Amino acid sequence: MTAIPRFTGPAQPYRGGDPYADHRTAAFPFAALPDLADRRLGGAVIAANDEFFAPRENLLLPGPAVFEPETFGHKGKVMDGWETRRRRGASEADPWPADDDHDWALVRLGAPGVVRGIVVDTAHFRGNHPQAVSVEGAAVPGTPSPEELLADDVKWTPLVPRTPVGGHAANGFEVTAERRLTHLRVRQYPDGGIARLRVHGEVVPDPAWAAALGVLDVVALAHGGTVEDASDRFYSPASHTILPGRSARMDEGWETRRRRDRGHDWITYRLAAQASVRAVEIDTACLKGNSAGWASVSLRDGDTGAWTEVLPRTRLQPDTNHRFVLPEPATGTHARLDVYPDGGVSRLRLHGALTPVGLKALTVRLRELGG
């Protein structure tokens, strides 16, 4: 594992120009994994003890935090993040916060799963960032209220111990807890501001839910599907193709650079588990002059099985959702989308049912992770 840089202390005051020019960051090895707290999956910051200067909901907004140096409100500088008021001590003789004083926020993961890495980004909080942070995780079924999550009987698993962090920096932490989690508790000591929180990991679906639904999108990120590899990620990540809903903008799909050779582009996926696929959707929403020209879909059963084409090369239309019923169900654990010669696809849906083998594998996985 590559050593993850640690950033501490405040950054220099903003002096004009690009506010990200001196932002401290690194290439985190876990960053390619999905963000389990993504708002598009249903993630939310459901409570915080204080949000005087900036609301907790900003933590999970997509994209980097925005800094507008001249924007002030009636409470002070408007910040794109979660920011609490300054803590004070008990008296004039002891005006400093106690060592354990902290603010907290409760985060519901949009997709329960195993957390592999966390990024606490203090972008634009240069001298008003927390001195340290810690993160814990819990697995609580259903839709618990903040009061239920904070009850004494809830078991919280340490993910990130109390660790100093830097201002105006993407503070990354590798997580090693092998446990399926549904909620996080983020603490900042003693107070301050955090711009963004990213929770990278692997989705672990509930097999009981999959069995109850019967037919579902077996490649969807929310159901445990994942992108394994892609030929091109120039304009946007391939993982966009398995997000919920339709793209509302061009950059919410997957788009490749323009090819100048005789090749083509592709994405490979791992399905939620072994499944019998019955229908395919390929959506080019919002891709009008740059959608892929043709596409085909193949399945493979097992890590080393041969690819079998289930949807032959088919002409695609711009800004269109294409639906195909397969002549007969096809079983597999992996899928491949090939596009010709290049261009974009916003979503891929593979509708089917998990096989008994697939359901059993999910059940065993859930049990191993404490579910």
Coordinates of C-alpha atoms in Angstrom, one line a residue:
M1 CA 0.0 0.0 0.0
T2 CA 1.3 3.4 -1.0
A3 CA 1.9 5.6 2.1
I4 CA -0.9 8.3 2.4
P5 CA 0.5 11.8 3.0
R6 CA -0.6 13.5 6.2
F7 CA -1.4 17.3 6.2
T8 CA -1.4 19.3 9.4
G9 CA -1.6 22.9 10.3
P10 CA -3.3 25.9 8.6
A11 CA -2.7 26.9 5.0
Q12 CA -1.6 30.4 3.9
P13 CA -4.4 33.0 3.7
Y14 CA -6.1 33.3 0.3
R15 CA -4.1 35.8 -1.8
G16 CA -6.2 35.9 -4.9
G17 CA -6.3 33.9 -8.1
D18 CA -7.2 30.2 -8.3
P19 CA -8.2 29.2 -4.7
Y20 CA -7.2 25.6 -5.4
A21 CA -3.6 26.5 -6.6
D22 CA -2.3 25.7 -3.1
H23 CA -4.8 23.1 -2.1
R24 CA -2.9 20.1 -0.5
T25 CA -4.0 16.8 -1.9
A26 CA -2.7 13.4 -3.1
A27 CA -3.6 10.4 -5.3
F28 CA -5.4 8.2 -2.8
P29 CA -5.3 4.5 -3.7
F30 CA -8.9 3.9 -2.7
A31 CA -10.3 6.9 -4.6
A32 CA -11.4 4.8 -7.6
L33 CA -13.9 3.0 -5.5
P34 CA -17.5 4.3 -5.3
D35 CA -18.5 7.0 -2.8
L36 CA -20.9 5.1 -0.5
A37 CA -22.2 8.5 0.9
D38 CA -23.0 9.9 -2.6
R39 CA -26.3 11.9 -2.5
R40 CA -27.3 10.2 -5.8
L41 CA -27.3 6.9 -4.0
G42 CA -29.4 8.3 -1.1
G43 CA -26.6 9.4 1.2
A44 CA -27.4 12.2 3.7
V45 CA -26.1 14.1 6.7
I46 CA -29.0 13.5 9.0
A47 CA -27.9 15.4 12.1
A48 CA -25.2 17.6 13.5
N49 CA -24.8 19.2 16.9
D50 CA -23.9 22.6 15.4
E51 CA -24.0 24.2 11.9
F52 CA -23.9 27.9 12.8
F53 CA -21.8 29.2 9.9
A54 CA -22.5 26.6 7.2
P55 CA -25.0 23.7 6.9
R56 CA -24.1 20.1 7.3
E57 CA -25.7 19.1 4.0
N58 CA -22.8 20.7 2.1
L59 CA -20.5 17.8 3.2
L60 CA -22.0 15.5 0.6
L61 CA -22.5 17.9 -2.3
P62 CA -21.0 16.5 -5.6
G63 CA -18.0 18.2 -7.0
P64 CA -15.3 20.3 -5.2
A65 CA -16.2 23.0 -2.8
V66 CA -16.6 26.5 -4.3
F67 CA -14.9 29.6 -2.8
E68 CA -16.3 33.1 -3.4
P69 CA -14.1 35.5 -1.5
E70 CA -16.5 38.5 -1.5
T71 CA -19.6 36.5 -0.4
F72 CA -20.7 37.3 3.2
G73 CA -24.0 36.7 5.0
H74 CA -25.5 38.0 8.3
K75 CA -23.5 35.4 10.2
G76 CA -20.2 36.0 8.5
K77 CA -18.3 34.5 5.5
V78 CA -20.4 32.1 3.5
M79 CA -18.6 28.9 3.2
D80 CA -19.3 25.8 1.0
G81 CA -19.0 23.2 3.7
W82 CA -20.0 22.4 7.3
E83 CA -18.8 24.9 9.8
T84 CA -19.5 25.3 13.5
R85 CA -19.1 28.2 15.8
R86 CA -15.9 28.7 17.9
R87 CA -15.9 26.8 21.2
R88 CA -15.1 28.4 24.4
G89 CA -14.0 27.2 27.8
A90 CA -15.9 27.2 31.1
S91 CA -14.8 30.6 32.5
E92 CA -12.6 33.6 32.1
A93 CA -9.9 31.8 34.1
D94 CA -10.1 28.8 31.7
P95 CA -11.3 30.2 28.3
W96 CA -9.9 27.4 26.1
P97 CA -11.9 24.4 24.9
A98 CA -11.4 21.2 26.9
D99 CA -9.3 18.5 25.3
D100 CA -12.2 16.3 24.4
D101 CA -14.6 19.1 23.2
H102 CA -15.8 18.4 19.7
D103 CA -18.6 18.8 17.2
W104 CA -20.2 15.9 15.4
A105 CA -22.3 14.9 12.3
L106 CA -24.2 11.7 11.6
V107 CA -24.0 10.4 8.0
R108 CA -26.3 7.8 6.4
L109 CA -24.6 5.9 3.7
G110 CA -26.6 5.9 0.4
A111 CA -25.4 2.3 -0.1
P112 CA -24.4 0.2 2.8
G113 CA -21.0 -1.5 2.4
V114 CA -17.4 -2.0 3.5
V115 CA -15.5 1.3 3.8
R116 CA -12.0 1.2 2.3
G117 CA -11.0 4.9 2.6
I118 CA -12.3 8.2 3.8
V119 CA -11.4 11.7 2.6
V120 CA -12.1 14.7 4.9
D121 CA -11.5 17.7 2.7
T122 CA -11.0 21.1 4.4
A123 CA -10.8 23.0 1.1
H124 CA -10.9 26.8 1.7
F125 CA -10.9 26.3 5.5
R126 CA -7.4 27.7 5.8
G127 CA -7.3 28.8 9.5
N128 CA -10.8 27.7 10.6
H129 CA -10.4 24.0 10.0
P130 CA -10.6 21.4 12.9
Q131 CA -7.4 20.5 14.7
A132 CA -8.2 16.8 14.4
V133 CA -11.0 14.5 13.2
S134 CA -12.2 10.9 14.0
V135 CA -14.7 8.7 12.2
E136 CA -16.8 5.7 13.5
G137 CA -19.2 3.4 11.7
A138 CA -22.3 1.5 12.7
A139 CA -24.6 -1.1 11.1
V140 CA -28.2 -0.3 12.1
P141 CA -31.0 -1.8 10.0
G142 CA -34.0 0.2 8.7
T143 CA -34.1 4.0 8.8
P144 CA -33.1 4.9 12.4
S145 CA -33.6 8.5 13.7
P146 CA -30.6 10.5 15.0
E147 CA -31.8 9.8 18.6
E148 CA -31.8 6.0 17.9
L149 CA -28.3 6.2 16.4
L150 CA -27.0 8.0 19.5
A151 CA -28.6 5.5 21.9
D152 CA -26.3 3.6 24.3
D153 CA -26.9 0.2 22.7
V154 CA -25.6 1.2 19.2
K155 CA -22.2 -0.3 18.6
W156 CA -19.8 2.1 16.8
T157 CA -16.7 0.7 15.1
P158 CA -13.6 3.0 15.0
L159 CA -12.6 3.7 11.4
V160 CA -10.3 6.7 11.7
P161 CA -8.8 7.4 15.2
R162 CA -8.5 10.9 16.3
T163 CA -5.9 12.3 13.9
P164 CA -4.6 15.8 13.3
V165 CA -5.6 17.3 9.9
G166 CA -4.5 20.2 7.8
G167 CA -6.4 23.2 6.6
H168 CA -7.2 23.6 2.9
A169 CA -6.3 20.0 2.3
A170 CA -7.8 16.7 1.3
N171 CA -7.0 14.5 4.3
G172 CA -7.2 10.9 3.3
F173 CA -7.4 7.8 5.6
E174 CA -7.2 4.1 4.7
V175 CA -9.8 2.1 6.6
T176 CA -9.3 -1.6 7.4
A177 CA -12.5 -2.5 9.3
E178 CA -14.0 -5.6 7.5
R179 CA -17.6 -4.8 8.4
R180 CA -20.7 -3.8 6.5
L181 CA -21.8 -0.3 7.7
T182 CA -24.9 1.8 7.2
H183 CA -24.0 5.0 9.1
L184 CA -21.0 7.1 10.1
R185 CA -20.3 9.5 13.0
V186 CA -17.8 12.2 12.1
R187 CA -16.2 14.2 14.9
Q188 CA -14.1 17.4 14.6
Y189 CA -12.0 18.6 17.5
P190 CA -12.6 21.1 18.9
D191 CA -14.6 22.9 16.2
G192 CA -14.2 24.4 12.7
G193 CA -15.1 23.6 9.1
I194 CA -15.0 20.6 6.7
A195 CA -15.8 21.2 3.1
R196 CA -16.5 17.7 1.8
L197 CA -16.6 14.1 3.0
R198 CA -16.1 11.2 0.7
V199 CA -16.5 7.6 1.8
H200 CA -15.0 5.2 -0.7
G201 CA -15.8 1.5 -0.5
E202 CA -17.6 -1.6 -1.8
V203 CA -21.4 -1.8 -1.8
V204 CA -22.7 -4.9 0.0
P205 CA -26.4 -5.4 -0.8
D206 CA -29.0 -7.1 1.3
P207 CA -29.8 -10.5 -0.3
A208 CA -33.3 -10.5 1.3
W209 CA -34.1 -7.3 -0.6
A210 CA -32.8 -8.7 -3.9
A211 CA -34.9 -11.9 -3.4
A212 CA -38.0 -9.9 -2.6
L213 CA -37.7 -7.7 -5.6
G214 CA -37.2 -10.7 -8.0
V215 CA -36.2 -8.8 -11.1
L216 CA -33.8 -5.9 -10.6
D217 CA -30.9 -4.1 -12.3
V218 CA -28.1 -6.5 -11.4
V219 CA -25.3 -4.1 -12.6
A220 CA -26.6 -1.1 -10.6
L221 CA -24.1 0.4 -8.1
A222 CA -26.9 0.5 -5.5
H223 CA -27.4 -3.2 -5.9
G224 CA -23.7 -4.1 -5.6
G225 CA -22.6 -3.9 -9.2
T226 CA -19.2 -2.2 -9.9
V227 CA -17.0 -1.2 -12.7
E228 CA -13.8 -3.3 -13.0
D229 CA -12.0 -1.6 -15.9
A230 CA -12.6 0.8 -18.8
S231 CA -10.6 1.7 -21.9
D232 CA -11.0 5.4 -21.4
R233 CA -11.9 7.8 -18.6
F234 CA -10.9 11.0 -20.2
Y235 CA -14.0 13.1 -19.7
S236 CA -15.9 11.3 -17.0
P237 CA -15.7 8.1 -15.0
A238 CA -17.2 4.8 -16.2
S239 CA -18.9 4.3 -12.9
H240 CA -21.4 7.0 -13.9
T241 CA -23.1 4.4 -16.1
I242 CA -24.4 2.4 -13.1
L243 CA -25.6 5.4 -11.0
P244 CA -29.3 5.7 -10.2
G245 CA -31.7 7.7 -12.4
R246 CA -31.1 9.3 -15.8
S247 CA -28.3 11.8 -16.5
A248 CA -29.5 15.4 -16.3
R249 CA -26.3 16.8 -17.9
M250 CA -23.7 15.5 -20.3
D251 CA -21.0 15.1 -17.7
E252 CA -23.3 12.8 -15.6
G253 CA -22.6 10.0 -18.0
W254 CA -19.5 8.3 -19.5
E255 CA -17.7 10.0 -22.4
T256 CA -14.5 9.1 -24.1
R257 CA -12.0 11.1 -26.1
R258 CA -12.2 11.1 -29.9
R259 CA -10.5 8.1 -31.3
R260 CA -8.1 8.6 -34.3
D261 CA -7.4 4.8 -34.8
R262 CA -9.3 1.7 -35.7
G263 CA -10.1 0.6 -32.2
H264 CA -13.1 1.0 -29.9
D265 CA -14.0 1.7 -26.3
W266 CA -15.4 -0.6 -23.6
I267 CA -16.3 -1.0 -19.9
T268 CA -16.2 -4.2 -17.9
Y269 CA -18.4 -4.7 -14.9
R270 CA -18.9 -7.2 -12.0
L271 CA -22.5 -7.9 -11.3
A272 CA -24.0 -7.9 -7.8
A273 CA -23.7 -11.7 -7.9
Q274 CA -24.4 -14.4 -10.5
A275 CA -27.6 -13.5 -12.2
S276 CA -29.9 -14.4 -15.1
V277 CA -30.2 -11.3 -17.3
R278 CA -33.5 -10.9 -19.3
A279 CA -33.4 -7.3 -20.7
V280 CA -30.9 -4.5 -21.4
E281 CA -31.1 -0.7 -21.4
I282 CA -28.5 1.5 -22.9
D283 CA -29.2 5.2 -22.3
T284 CA -27.5 8.1 -24.1
A285 CA -29.4 10.8 -22.3
C286 CA -27.8 14.3 -22.8
L287 CA -25.2 13.0 -25.2
K288 CA -26.4 14.5 -28.5
G289 CA -23.4 15.1 -30.8
N290 CA -21.1 12.8 -28.9
S291 CA -23.0 9.6 -28.2
A292 CA -21.5 6.3 -29.1
G293 CA -22.5 5.2 -32.6
W294 CA -23.0 1.5 -31.9
A295 CA -22.9 -0.8 -28.8
S296 CA -22.9 -4.4 -27.9
V297 CA -23.2 -6.2 -24.5
S298 CA -21.6 -9.5 -23.5
L299 CA -21.7 -11.6 -20.3
R300 CA -19.2 -13.9 -18.7
D301 CA -19.8 -16.5 -15.9
G302 CA -16.9 -16.5 -13.5
D303 CA -13.6 -14.7 -13.5
T304 CA -12.1 -16.7 -16.3
G305 CA -15.1 -17.7 -18.4
A306 CA -15.5 -16.8 -22.0
W307 CA -17.4 -13.7 -23.1
T308 CA -20.8 -14.5 -24.8
E309 CA -22.4 -11.7 -26.7
V310 CA -26.1 -11.3 -25.6
L311 CA -26.8 -8.0 -27.5
P312 CA -25.1 -7.8 -30.9
R313 CA -23.7 -4.6 -32.2
T314 CA -26.6 -2.2 -32.4
R315 CA -27.0 1.3 -33.7
L316 CA -27.6 3.9 -31.0
Q317 CA -29.4 7.2 -31.2
P318 CA -28.4 10.4 -29.4
D319 CA -30.2 11.4 -26.2
T320 CA -32.3 8.2 -26.2
N321 CA -33.0 5.3 -23.9
H322 CA -32.7 2.1 -25.9
R323 CA -34.5 -1.1 -24.5
F324 CA -33.8 -4.6 -25.6
V325 CA -35.5 -7.8 -24.5
L326 CA -33.1 -10.8 -24.8
P327 CA -34.3 -13.8 -26.9
E328 CA -33.6 -15.9 -23.8
P329 CA -32.2 -15.3 -20.3
A330 CA -28.4 -15.2 -20.1
T331 CA -26.5 -16.1 -16.9
G332 CA -23.3 -14.4 -15.8
T333 CA -21.3 -12.8 -13.1
H334 CA -19.6 -10.1 -15.3
A335 CA -20.7 -7.9 -18.1
R336 CA -18.9 -6.0 -20.9
L337 CA -20.2 -2.9 -22.8
D338 CA -18.4 -2.3 -26.1
V339 CA -19.1 1.0 -27.9
Y340 CA -18.0 1.8 -31.5
P341 CA -15.9 3.6 -32.3
D342 CA -16.0 6.0 -29.3
G343 CA -18.3 8.5 -27.6
G344 CA -20.6 8.4 -24.7
V345 CA -23.2 6.3 -22.8
S346 CA -25.0 7.7 -19.8
R347 CA -26.4 4.5 -18.2
L348 CA -26.4 0.7 -18.6
R349 CA -29.1 -1.3 -17.0
L350 CA -29.1 -5.1 -16.9
H351 CA -32.5 -6.4 -15.7
G352 CA -32.7 -9.9 -14.3
A353 CA -32.8 -12.0 -11.2
L354 CA -30.1 -13.4 -9.0
T355 CA -29.6 -17.1 -9.3
P356 CA -29.8 -19.4 -6.2
V357 CA -26.0 -19.5 -6.4
G358 CA -25.8 -15.7 -6.5
L359 CA -28.2 -15.3 -3.6
K360 CA -26.2 -17.8 -1.5
A361 CA -23.0 -15.9 -2.2
L362 CA -24.5 -12.6 -1.1
T363 CA -25.9 -14.2 2.1
V364 CA -22.5 -15.7 3.0
R365 CA -20.8 -12.3 2.3
L366 CA -23.3 -10.5 4.5
R367 CA -22.7 -13.0 7.3
E368 CA -18.9 -12.6 7.1
L369 CA -19.3 -8.9 7.5
G370 CA -21.4 -9.0 10.6
G371 CA -24.8 -8.6 8.9

